[in-house]
Amino acid sequence: QLQLVESGGGLVQPGGSLRLSCAASGFTLDYYAIGWFRQAPGKEREGVSGISSSSGITNYADSVKGRFTISRDNAKNTVYLQMNSLKPDDTAVYYCAASRLPLYGDAWSRRIGYDYWGQGTQVTVSS
């Protein structure tokens, strides 16, 4: 069974950090482009960051540039999202997603390009 599982969410104070993990089972992440999305209450799900399969090209939403870093560890079949300098506006459920096909341009930020989704992990930034 092909599955993505996110972990690492939690409650953190403004200015703090969290590292989210996206672990795959049933398939090898090496060959997939991976995206991180988030959805806050009452808002649309939005693309946060993406990483290509082969070249490791990364992309970020303007709102998180300079604060978030996406990376992949193929040996562990896991993709990470390091989130620093967190703000209350970062509060959301965070999802990872995998695409079998390369995603060019800003396609990484569109939900339609992805084939598999995790169940999400809650991130709450509050004092």
Tab-separated table of C-alpha atoms in Angstrom:
chain	number	residue	atom	x	y	z
A	1	GLN	CA	0.000	0.000	0.000
A	2	LEU	CA	1.370	3.379	-1.038
A	3	GLN	CA	1.352	5.783	1.861
A	4	LEU	CA	2.758	9.120	2.995
A	5	VAL	CA	2.890	9.899	6.698
A	6	GLU	CA	3.654	13.330	8.099
A	7	SER	CA	5.009	13.889	11.592
A	8	GLY	CA	6.696	16.571	13.657
A	9	GLY	CA	3.853	19.012	14.103
A	10	GLY	CA	2.933	20.548	17.414
A	11	LEU	CA	2.516	23.724	19.418
A	12	VAL	CA	5.361	26.228	19.264
A	13	GLN	CA	5.781	29.835	20.333
A	14	PRO	CA	6.272	32.606	17.771
A	15	GLY	CA	9.884	32.676	16.669
A	16	GLY	CA	10.329	28.988	17.356
A	17	SER	CA	11.177	26.101	15.036
A	18	LEU	CA	9.773	22.763	14.003
A	19	ARG	CA	10.914	20.106	11.580
A	20	LEU	CA	8.227	18.200	9.730
A	21	SER	CA	8.910	14.794	8.242
A	22	CYS	CA	7.174	13.064	5.357
A	23	ALA	CA	7.913	9.353	5.271
A	24	ALA	CA	6.890	7.101	2.414
A	25	SER	CA	5.963	3.446	2.532
A	26	GLY	CA	5.224	1.177	-0.369
A	27	PHE	CA	7.191	3.259	-2.849
A	28	THR	CA	10.526	5.025	-3.227
A	29	LEU	CA	10.488	8.781	-2.899
A	30	ASP	CA	13.676	9.162	-4.967
A	31	TYR	CA	11.668	9.249	-8.191
A	32	TYR	CA	8.957	11.612	-7.022
A	33	ALA	CA	8.675	15.357	-6.799
A	34	ILE	CA	7.475	16.263	-3.307
A	35	GLY	CA	5.416	19.193	-2.189
A	36	TRP	CA	4.445	20.552	1.198
A	37	PHE	CA	1.056	22.238	1.465
A	38	ARG	CA	-0.842	23.775	4.343
A	39	GLN	CA	-4.443	24.554	5.089
A	40	ALA	CA	-5.578	26.970	7.757
A	41	PRO	CA	-9.187	26.979	9.019
A	42	GLY	CA	-11.481	28.589	6.484
A	43	LYS	CA	-8.751	28.917	3.871
A	44	GLU	CA	-7.738	27.088	0.733
A	45	ARG	CA	-4.900	24.602	0.802
A	46	GLU	CA	-1.785	26.382	-0.410
A	47	GLY	CA	1.608	25.271	-1.617
A	48	VAL	CA	4.428	25.992	0.822
A	49	SER	CA	7.448	24.332	-0.732
A	50	GLY	CA	8.455	21.757	-3.319
A	51	ILE	CA	11.514	19.729	-4.243
A	52	SER	CA	12.188	17.967	-7.528
A	53	SER	CA	13.027	14.298	-7.767
A	54	SER	CA	16.347	14.264	-9.573
A	55	SER	CA	18.052	17.636	-9.452
A	56	GLY	CA	16.793	18.593	-6.032
A	57	ILE	CA	15.566	21.980	-7.226
A	58	THR	CA	13.594	23.652	-4.466
A	59	ASN	CA	10.761	26.157	-4.537
A	60	TYR	CA	9.106	28.195	-1.825
A	61	ALA	CA	6.042	30.342	-1.389
A	62	ASP	CA	6.948	33.996	-0.861
A	63	SER	CA	5.448	33.859	2.627
A	64	VAL	CA	8.023	31.310	3.825
A	65	LYS	CA	11.147	32.158	1.822
A	66	GLY	CA	14.159	32.544	4.058
A	67	ARG	CA	12.406	30.792	6.958
A	68	PHE	CA	11.552	27.300	5.664
A	69	THR	CA	13.887	24.760	4.079
A	70	ILE	CA	12.849	21.608	2.254
A	71	SER	CA	15.237	18.687	1.927
A	72	ARG	CA	15.182	14.998	1.174
A	73	ASP	CA	17.020	11.992	2.551
A	74	ASN	CA	16.612	9.265	-0.015
A	75	ALA	CA	18.325	6.706	2.204
A	76	LYS	CA	15.547	7.203	4.755
A	77	ASN	CA	12.834	7.607	2.108
A	78	THR	CA	11.860	10.833	3.840
A	79	VAL	CA	11.425	14.496	2.968
A	80	TYR	CA	11.742	17.206	5.596
A	81	LEU	CA	10.456	20.724	6.044
A	82	GLN	CA	12.535	22.740	8.483
A	83	MET	CA	10.499	25.690	9.701
A	84	ASN	CA	12.239	28.527	11.526
A	85	SER	CA	11.078	31.912	12.787
A	86	LEU	CA	7.530	30.642	12.941
A	87	LYS	CA	4.666	33.110	12.995
A	88	PRO	CA	1.034	32.758	14.096
A	89	ASP	CA	0.080	32.949	10.396
A	90	ASP	CA	1.934	29.665	9.865
A	91	THR	CA	-0.700	27.868	11.932
A	92	ALA	CA	-2.292	25.209	9.737
A	93	VAL	CA	-2.484	21.530	8.968
A	94	TYR	CA	0.567	20.661	6.889
A	95	TYR	CA	0.403	17.996	4.195
A	96	CYS	CA	3.043	16.403	2.034
A	97	ALA	CA	2.296	15.139	-1.446
A	98	ALA	CA	4.151	13.153	-4.109
A	99	SER	CA	4.091	13.506	-7.888
A	100	ARG	CA	5.263	10.814	-10.297
A	101	LEU	CA	5.895	13.393	-12.984
A	102	PRO	CA	8.244	16.372	-12.937
A	103	LEU	CA	6.573	19.652	-12.012
A	104	TYR	CA	7.846	22.644	-13.958
A	105	GLY	CA	7.523	26.312	-13.238
A	106	ASP	CA	5.021	26.977	-10.473
A	107	ALA	CA	3.246	23.639	-10.977
A	108	TRP	CA	4.778	22.456	-7.694
A	109	SER	CA	2.329	24.721	-5.850
A	110	ARG	CA	-0.839	23.307	-7.448
A	111	ARG	CA	-2.662	20.427	-5.816
A	112	ILE	CA	-3.698	18.919	-9.145
A	113	GLY	CA	-0.160	17.832	-9.991
A	114	TYR	CA	0.166	15.364	-7.128
A	115	ASP	CA	-0.759	11.705	-7.006
A	116	TYR	CA	-0.400	10.803	-3.322
A	117	TRP	CA	-1.184	12.751	-0.178
A	118	GLY	CA	-0.543	12.272	3.491
A	119	GLN	CA	-3.126	12.805	6.231
A	120	GLY	CA	-1.518	15.968	7.568
A	121	THR	CA	0.064	17.168	10.796
A	122	GLN	CA	-1.139	20.130	12.846
A	123	VAL	CA	1.198	23.065	13.412
A	124	THR	CA	0.067	25.698	15.886
A	125	VAL	CA	2.108	28.845	16.495
A	126	SER	CA	0.886	30.647	19.564
A	127	SER	CA	2.139	32.231	22.753
